[in-house]
CSV table of C-alpha atoms in Angstrom, one decimal:
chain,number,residue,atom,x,y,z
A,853,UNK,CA,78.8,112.6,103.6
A,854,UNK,CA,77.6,112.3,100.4
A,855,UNK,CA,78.3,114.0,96.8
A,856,UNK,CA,75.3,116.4,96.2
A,857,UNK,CA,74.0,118.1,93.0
A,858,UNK,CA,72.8,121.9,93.6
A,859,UNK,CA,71.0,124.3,91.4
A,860,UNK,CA,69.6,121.0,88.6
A,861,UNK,CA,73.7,119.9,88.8
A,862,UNK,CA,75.3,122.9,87.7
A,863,UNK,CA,77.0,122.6,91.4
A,864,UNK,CA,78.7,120.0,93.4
A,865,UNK,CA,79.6,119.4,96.9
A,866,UNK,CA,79.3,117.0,99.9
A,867,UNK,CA,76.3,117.0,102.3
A,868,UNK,CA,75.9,114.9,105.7
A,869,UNK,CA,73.5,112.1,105.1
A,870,UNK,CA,71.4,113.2,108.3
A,871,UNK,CA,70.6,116.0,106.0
A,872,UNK,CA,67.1,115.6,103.8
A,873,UNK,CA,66.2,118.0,100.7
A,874,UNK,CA,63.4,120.3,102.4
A,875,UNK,CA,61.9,120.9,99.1
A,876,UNK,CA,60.2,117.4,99.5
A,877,UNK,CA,58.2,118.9,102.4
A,878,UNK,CA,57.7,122.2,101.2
A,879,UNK,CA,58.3,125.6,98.7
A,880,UNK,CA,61.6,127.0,98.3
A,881,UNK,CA,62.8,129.3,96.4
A,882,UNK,CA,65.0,129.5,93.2
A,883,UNK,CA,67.8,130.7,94.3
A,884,UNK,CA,68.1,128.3,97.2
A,885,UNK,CA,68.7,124.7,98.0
A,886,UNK,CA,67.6,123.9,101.4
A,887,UNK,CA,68.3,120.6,103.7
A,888,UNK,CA,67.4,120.1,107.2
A,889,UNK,CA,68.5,117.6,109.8
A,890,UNK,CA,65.3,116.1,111.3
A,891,UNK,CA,66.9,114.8,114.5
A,892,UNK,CA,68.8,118.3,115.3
A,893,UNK,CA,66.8,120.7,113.4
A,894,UNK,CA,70.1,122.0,112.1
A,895,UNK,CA,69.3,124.1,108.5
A,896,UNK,CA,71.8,124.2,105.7
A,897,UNK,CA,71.4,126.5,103.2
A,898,UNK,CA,73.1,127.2,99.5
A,899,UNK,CA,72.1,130.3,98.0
A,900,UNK,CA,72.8,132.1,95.0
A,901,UNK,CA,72.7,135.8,95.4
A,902,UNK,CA,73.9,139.4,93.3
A,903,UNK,CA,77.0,140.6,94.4
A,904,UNK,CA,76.7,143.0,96.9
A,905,UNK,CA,78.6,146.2,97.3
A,906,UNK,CA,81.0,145.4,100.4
A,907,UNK,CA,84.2,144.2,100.6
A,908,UNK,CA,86.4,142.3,103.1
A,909,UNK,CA,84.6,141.3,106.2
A,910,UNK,CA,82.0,143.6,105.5
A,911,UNK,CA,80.7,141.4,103.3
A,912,UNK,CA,79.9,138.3,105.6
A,913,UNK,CA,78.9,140.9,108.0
A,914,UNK,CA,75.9,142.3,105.8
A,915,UNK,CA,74.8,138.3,105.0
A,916,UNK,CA,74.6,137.7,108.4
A,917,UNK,CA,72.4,140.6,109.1
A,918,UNK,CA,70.5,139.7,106.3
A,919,UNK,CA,69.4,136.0,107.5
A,920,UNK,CA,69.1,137.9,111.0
A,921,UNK,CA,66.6,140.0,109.1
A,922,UNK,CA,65.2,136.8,107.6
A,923,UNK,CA,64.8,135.1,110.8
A,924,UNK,CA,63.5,138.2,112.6
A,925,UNK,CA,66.2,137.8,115.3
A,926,UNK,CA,65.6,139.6,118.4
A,927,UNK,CA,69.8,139.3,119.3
A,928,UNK,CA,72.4,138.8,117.1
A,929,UNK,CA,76.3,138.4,117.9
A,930,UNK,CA,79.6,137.8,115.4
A,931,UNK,CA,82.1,135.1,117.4
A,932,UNK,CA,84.6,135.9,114.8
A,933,UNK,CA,85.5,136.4,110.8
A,934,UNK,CA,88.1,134.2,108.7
A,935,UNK,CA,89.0,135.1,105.0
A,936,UNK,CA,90.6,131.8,104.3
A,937,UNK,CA,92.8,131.1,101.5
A,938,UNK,CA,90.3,129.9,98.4
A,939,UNK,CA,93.9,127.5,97.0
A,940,UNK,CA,93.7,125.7,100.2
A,941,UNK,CA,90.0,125.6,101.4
A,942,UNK,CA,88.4,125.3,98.1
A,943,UNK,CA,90.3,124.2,95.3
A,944,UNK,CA,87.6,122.9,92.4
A,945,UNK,CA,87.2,126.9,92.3
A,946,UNK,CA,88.5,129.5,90.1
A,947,UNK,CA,91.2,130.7,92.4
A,948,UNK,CA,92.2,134.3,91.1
A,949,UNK,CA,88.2,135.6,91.2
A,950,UNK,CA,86.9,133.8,94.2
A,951,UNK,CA,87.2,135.0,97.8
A,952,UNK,CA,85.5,133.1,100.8
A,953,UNK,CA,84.8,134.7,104.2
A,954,UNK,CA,83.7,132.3,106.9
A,955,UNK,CA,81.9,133.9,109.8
A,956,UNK,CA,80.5,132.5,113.3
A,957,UNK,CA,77.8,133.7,115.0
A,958,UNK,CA,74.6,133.7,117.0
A,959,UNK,CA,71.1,134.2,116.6
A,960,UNK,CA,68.1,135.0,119.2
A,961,UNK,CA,65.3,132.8,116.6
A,962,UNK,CA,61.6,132.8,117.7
A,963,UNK,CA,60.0,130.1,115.9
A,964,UNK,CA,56.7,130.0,114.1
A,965,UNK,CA,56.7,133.4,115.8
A,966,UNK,CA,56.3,132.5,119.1
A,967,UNK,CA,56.3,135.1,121.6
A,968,UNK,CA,59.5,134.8,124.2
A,969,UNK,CA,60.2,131.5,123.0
A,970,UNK,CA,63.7,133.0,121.3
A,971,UNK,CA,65.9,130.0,120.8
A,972,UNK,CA,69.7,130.6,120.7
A,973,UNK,CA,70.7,129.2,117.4
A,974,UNK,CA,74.9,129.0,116.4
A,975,UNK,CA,75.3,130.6,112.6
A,976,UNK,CA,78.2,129.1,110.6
A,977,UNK,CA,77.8,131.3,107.2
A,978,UNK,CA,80.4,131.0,104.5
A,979,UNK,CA,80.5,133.6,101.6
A,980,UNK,CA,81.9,132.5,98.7
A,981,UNK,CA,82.6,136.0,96.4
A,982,UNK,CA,82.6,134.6,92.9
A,983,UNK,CA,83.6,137.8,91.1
A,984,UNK,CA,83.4,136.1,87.5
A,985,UNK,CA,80.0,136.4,87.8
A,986,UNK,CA,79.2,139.2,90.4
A,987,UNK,CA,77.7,136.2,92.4
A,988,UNK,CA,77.6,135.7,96.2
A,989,UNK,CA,77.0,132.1,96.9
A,990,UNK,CA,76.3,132.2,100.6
A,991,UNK,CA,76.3,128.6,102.7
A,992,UNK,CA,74.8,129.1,106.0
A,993,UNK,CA,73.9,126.1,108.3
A,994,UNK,CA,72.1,127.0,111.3
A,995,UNK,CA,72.2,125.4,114.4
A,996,UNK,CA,70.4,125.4,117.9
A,997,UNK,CA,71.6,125.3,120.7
A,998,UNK,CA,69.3,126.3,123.1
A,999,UNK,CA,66.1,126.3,123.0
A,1000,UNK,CA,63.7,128.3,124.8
A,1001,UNK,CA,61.3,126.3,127.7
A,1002,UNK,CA,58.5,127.5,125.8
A,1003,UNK,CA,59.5,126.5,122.5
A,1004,UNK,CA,57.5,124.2,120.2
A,1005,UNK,CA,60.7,122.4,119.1
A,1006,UNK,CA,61.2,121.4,122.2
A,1007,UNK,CA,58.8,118.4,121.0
A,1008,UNK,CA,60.4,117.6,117.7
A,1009,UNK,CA,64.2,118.0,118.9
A,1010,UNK,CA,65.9,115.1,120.2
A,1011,UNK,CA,69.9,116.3,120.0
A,1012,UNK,CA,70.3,120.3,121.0
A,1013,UNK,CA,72.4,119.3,123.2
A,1014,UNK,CA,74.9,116.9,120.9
A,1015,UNK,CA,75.8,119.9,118.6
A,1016,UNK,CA,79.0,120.8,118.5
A,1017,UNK,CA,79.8,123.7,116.4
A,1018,UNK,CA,83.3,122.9,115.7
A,1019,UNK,CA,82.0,119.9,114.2
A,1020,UNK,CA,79.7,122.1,112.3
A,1021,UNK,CA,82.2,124.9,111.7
A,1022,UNK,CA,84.2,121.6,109.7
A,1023,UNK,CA,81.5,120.5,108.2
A,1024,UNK,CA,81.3,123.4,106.2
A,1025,UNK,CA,84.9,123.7,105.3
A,1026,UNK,CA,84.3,120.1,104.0
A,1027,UNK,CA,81.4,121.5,101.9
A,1028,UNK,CA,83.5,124.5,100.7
A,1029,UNK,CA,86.2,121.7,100.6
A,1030,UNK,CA,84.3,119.7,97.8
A,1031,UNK,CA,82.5,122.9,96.3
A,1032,UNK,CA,82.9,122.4,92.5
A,1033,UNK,CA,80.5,124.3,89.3
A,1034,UNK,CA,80.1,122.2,87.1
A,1035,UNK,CA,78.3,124.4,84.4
A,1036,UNK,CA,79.2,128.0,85.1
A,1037,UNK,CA,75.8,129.2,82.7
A,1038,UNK,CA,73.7,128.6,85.6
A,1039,UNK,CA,74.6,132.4,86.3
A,1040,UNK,CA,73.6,133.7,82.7
C-alpha cells in the first residue's frame, strides 16, 4: 500500500500498489479519482458527491443503485450493510459529523455493452457522510468475479479467480482506515 493524494492533495489515504491512476489512460471526471488493477481489472473509485436526502442504510442503498444505474446492471443484490463506528474505523476524520456505512454487494456488468456477456462483479462501497459539508464521499471498488464465456475480458484478465473479497472488503477499511482531508476548502 501506498500513501495517495486525492482531489490535487486536499485528501489522503492508502492505495494498493497494483492499482494505476486511470486518468493516465483516459477522461475522468472532476469529482472522481479513479484507479484500476490491470492484472484483475478490479476498479476503485473515490468520489465526491452532494449529500443526498437518506439516512441510515438508506443511504449506501441509494449509492449502490446509483453505480448499478451507472453500470447498466441487469442484476443487482445487497450481501449485507455495516454502519461502523467512524472513532474506530476512521480516525483522521471529524468524528461528531462523519458517519460511514459499508455495504456488500453484487452486480450483473455487461461490458463495452456486450449482449449476454453480463459478468458477476462483487461491489464493496463505503459511504462516508461528511455532514460538515453536506458531502458524500463514496469509495467503491469493484471487483469481478465471474466473467461471462463470452466476455471480452476474458482476454485481458489473468486473476478472476484469485479475488477474495474479504481481502477486498479489508482493503477498504484500510483506505477508510488512513482516510485523512487535508484541506477541508476543497468542498467550497
Amino acid at each position: 500500500m501506498n500513501t495517495q493524494e486525492l482531489f490535487g492533495g486536499a485528501i489522503s489515504t492508502i492505495v494498493k500498489n497494483s492499482f494505476v491512476d486511470a486518468s493516465q489512460f483516459r477522461q475522468i471526471p472532476d469529482n472522481q479519482e479513479v484507479f484500476v488493477d490491470m492484472s484483475t481489472q478490479q476498479s476503485l473509485i473515490f468520489e465526491l458527491l452532494e449529500q443526498v436526502e437518506a439516512s441510515n442504510q438508506e443511504i449506501a442503498k441509494y449509492h449502490f443503485q446509483q453505480l448499478a444505474d451507472d453500470n447498466e446492471a441487469a442484476e443487482t443484490s445487497i450481501t449485507h450493510i455495516d454502519n461502523v463506528n467512524v472513532k474506530d474505523i476512521a480516525p483522521h476524520l471529524p468524528q461528531d459529523t462523519t458517519e460511514i456505512l459499508v455495504l456488500q454487494g453484487t452486480q450483473k456488468i455487461s461490458k463495452f455493452n456486450e449482449k449476454d456477456a453480463y459478468n458477476t462483479v462483487e461491489i464493496i462501497l463505503a459511504v462516508v457522510r461528511l455532514t460538515n459539508v453536506s458531502t458524500d464521499f463514496v469509495i467503491s471498488v469493484n471487483a469481478p468475479v465471474k466473467l461471462a464465456a463470452v466476455s471480452s475480458e476474458q482476454e485481458s484478465i489473468q486473476e478472476v479467480s484469485a479475488i477474495d473479497i474479504e481481502t477486498v472488503k479489508q482493503e477498504v477499511l484500510d483506505i477508510l482506515n488512513n482516510l485523512a482531508v487535508k484541506n477541508w476548502e476543497l468542498f467550497g
